[in-house]
Amino acid sequence: MRYVTAKSILGNFNNVNLYRGCTHGCIYCDSRSECYQVGDFEDIAVKKDAIAIFENEMFRKRNRIMVTTGSMCDPYLPLEKELQLTRKNASNHPGPILRRQHPDQKRLGFA
């Protein structure tokens, strides 16, 4: 895990990725493609001040928009337990969250 400076959190298609990269290693994952220039995809990049940057971007929007999260990574990576960026963001902006894993995967015996 490493911290990176981000200029923007909100993508061109109203997508939000608070993290960059993923540790799940799904073989079907399009986000691992070299065209996105992520580099070592399993080295998670955490965007510094992500919540504040996103709040500022939302404040500057003229109209209300619906955003999606989790298009380039699972928003509930294991490191989310410690950082809780997705939880903080979702509490201010409720809506759908795309996930790669079941929230109870350990309890169900899949992990």
Tab-separated table of C-alpha atoms in Angstrom:
chain	number	residue	atom	x	y	z
A	1	MET	CA	0.000	0.000	0.000
A	2	ARG	CA	1.155	3.487	-0.800
A	3	TYR	CA	-0.369	6.948	-0.686
A	4	VAL	CA	-0.655	9.033	-3.847
A	5	THR	CA	-1.710	12.607	-4.482
A	6	ALA	CA	-4.897	12.908	-6.509
A	7	LYS	CA	-6.164	15.987	-8.316
A	8	SER	CA	-9.610	14.522	-8.808
A	9	ILE	CA	-11.694	11.657	-7.445
A	10	LEU	CA	-14.738	11.979	-9.683
A	11	GLY	CA	-14.181	10.431	-13.131
A	12	ASN	CA	-15.582	11.552	-16.478
A	13	PHE	CA	-18.532	9.179	-16.154
A	14	ASN	CA	-19.306	10.063	-12.503
A	15	ASN	CA	-17.364	7.110	-11.158
A	16	VAL	CA	-15.495	7.256	-7.865
A	17	ASN	CA	-12.425	5.183	-7.039
A	18	LEU	CA	-10.949	6.012	-3.661
A	19	TYR	CA	-8.313	3.319	-4.146
A	20	ARG	CA	-6.346	2.337	-7.225
A	21	GLY	CA	-5.490	-1.308	-7.663
A	22	CYS	CA	-6.880	-4.478	-6.137
A	23	THR	CA	-5.588	-7.517	-4.279
A	24	HIS	CA	-8.252	-10.024	-5.343
A	25	GLY	CA	-6.412	-11.102	-8.515
A	26	CYS	CA	-9.548	-11.921	-10.524
A	27	ILE	CA	-8.481	-13.294	-13.920
A	28	TYR	CA	-11.474	-11.706	-15.683
A	29	CYS	CA	-10.790	-8.187	-14.354
A	30	ASP	CA	-10.621	-5.562	-17.107
A	31	SER	CA	-9.058	-3.052	-14.703
A	32	ARG	CA	-5.805	-5.052	-14.759
A	33	SER	CA	-5.343	-4.172	-18.447
A	34	GLU	CA	-2.152	-2.300	-19.311
A	35	CYS	CA	-4.192	0.333	-21.162
A	36	TYR	CA	-5.105	1.882	-17.786
A	37	GLN	CA	-1.406	2.323	-16.890
A	38	VAL	CA	-1.836	1.262	-13.278
A	39	GLY	CA	1.487	-0.594	-13.087
A	40	ASP	CA	1.608	-3.192	-10.313
A	41	PHE	CA	-2.135	-3.597	-9.899
A	42	GLU	CA	-1.824	-5.422	-6.571
A	43	ASP	CA	0.114	-2.525	-4.996
A	44	ILE	CA	-2.838	-0.513	-3.682
A	45	ALA	CA	-2.614	3.247	-4.138
A	46	VAL	CA	-4.658	5.147	-1.563
A	47	LYS	CA	-5.576	8.641	-2.684
A	48	LYS	CA	-4.624	11.262	-0.087
A	49	ASP	CA	-7.470	13.484	1.115
A	50	ALA	CA	-9.863	11.547	-1.141
A	51	ILE	CA	-12.993	12.382	0.851
A	52	ALA	CA	-12.256	16.131	0.971
A	53	ILE	CA	-11.421	16.241	-2.749
A	54	PHE	CA	-14.608	14.364	-3.627
A	55	GLU	CA	-16.757	16.609	-1.406
A	56	ASN	CA	-15.299	19.676	-3.127
A	57	GLU	CA	-15.997	18.209	-6.569
A	58	MET	CA	-19.590	17.407	-5.629
A	59	PHE	CA	-20.084	20.912	-4.203
A	60	ARG	CA	-19.003	22.429	-7.537
A	61	LYS	CA	-21.532	20.410	-9.575
A	62	ARG	CA	-24.462	22.502	-10.798
A	63	ASN	CA	-26.928	19.631	-10.671
A	64	ARG	CA	-27.262	16.604	-8.462
A	65	ILE	CA	-25.690	13.529	-10.014
A	66	MET	CA	-25.644	9.842	-9.250
A	67	VAL	CA	-22.162	8.423	-8.832
A	68	THR	CA	-20.933	4.851	-8.922
A	69	THR	CA	-18.028	3.451	-7.001
A	70	GLY	CA	-15.928	0.378	-7.526
A	71	SER	CA	-15.351	0.511	-11.269
A	72	MET	CA	-11.556	0.092	-11.028
A	73	CYS	CA	-11.260	-1.744	-7.719
A	74	ASP	CA	-13.299	-3.373	-4.995
A	75	PRO	CA	-14.247	-0.520	-2.652
A	76	TYR	CA	-14.159	-2.934	0.301
A	77	LEU	CA	-10.600	-4.212	0.056
A	78	PRO	CA	-9.186	-5.743	3.258
A	79	LEU	CA	-7.457	-2.437	3.950
A	80	GLU	CA	-10.888	-0.729	4.114
A	81	LYS	CA	-11.255	-2.121	7.649
A	82	GLU	CA	-8.450	0.188	8.731
A	83	LEU	CA	-8.981	3.263	6.523
A	84	GLN	CA	-12.795	3.236	6.120
A	85	LEU	CA	-12.751	5.615	3.151
A	86	THR	CA	-15.648	3.884	1.414
A	87	ARG	CA	-17.714	3.899	4.598
A	88	LYS	CA	-17.097	7.621	5.169
A	89	ASN	CA	-17.912	8.434	1.555
A	90	ALA	CA	-21.057	6.273	1.480
A	91	SER	CA	-22.413	7.848	4.656
A	92	ASN	CA	-22.504	11.244	2.909
A	93	HIS	CA	-23.577	9.972	-0.519
A	94	PRO	CA	-25.776	6.872	-0.278
A	95	GLY	CA	-26.236	4.811	-3.399
A	96	PRO	CA	-25.188	1.598	-5.142
A	97	ILE	CA	-21.710	0.199	-4.587
A	98	LEU	CA	-20.214	-2.365	-6.982
A	99	ARG	CA	-18.417	-5.161	-5.140
A	100	ARG	CA	-16.150	-7.981	-6.201
A	101	GLN	CA	-16.605	-10.161	-3.134
A	102	HIS	CA	-19.474	-11.167	-0.892
A	103	PRO	CA	-19.387	-9.262	2.439
A	104	ASP	CA	-19.756	-12.537	4.359
A	105	GLN	CA	-17.363	-14.601	2.259
A	106	LYS	CA	-15.335	-15.784	5.267
A	107	ARG	CA	-18.415	-16.776	7.225
A	108	LEU	CA	-19.745	-18.657	4.202
A	109	GLY	CA	-16.433	-20.493	3.729
A	110	PHE	CA	-15.318	-18.911	0.444
A	111	ALA	CA	-12.135	-17.239	1.690
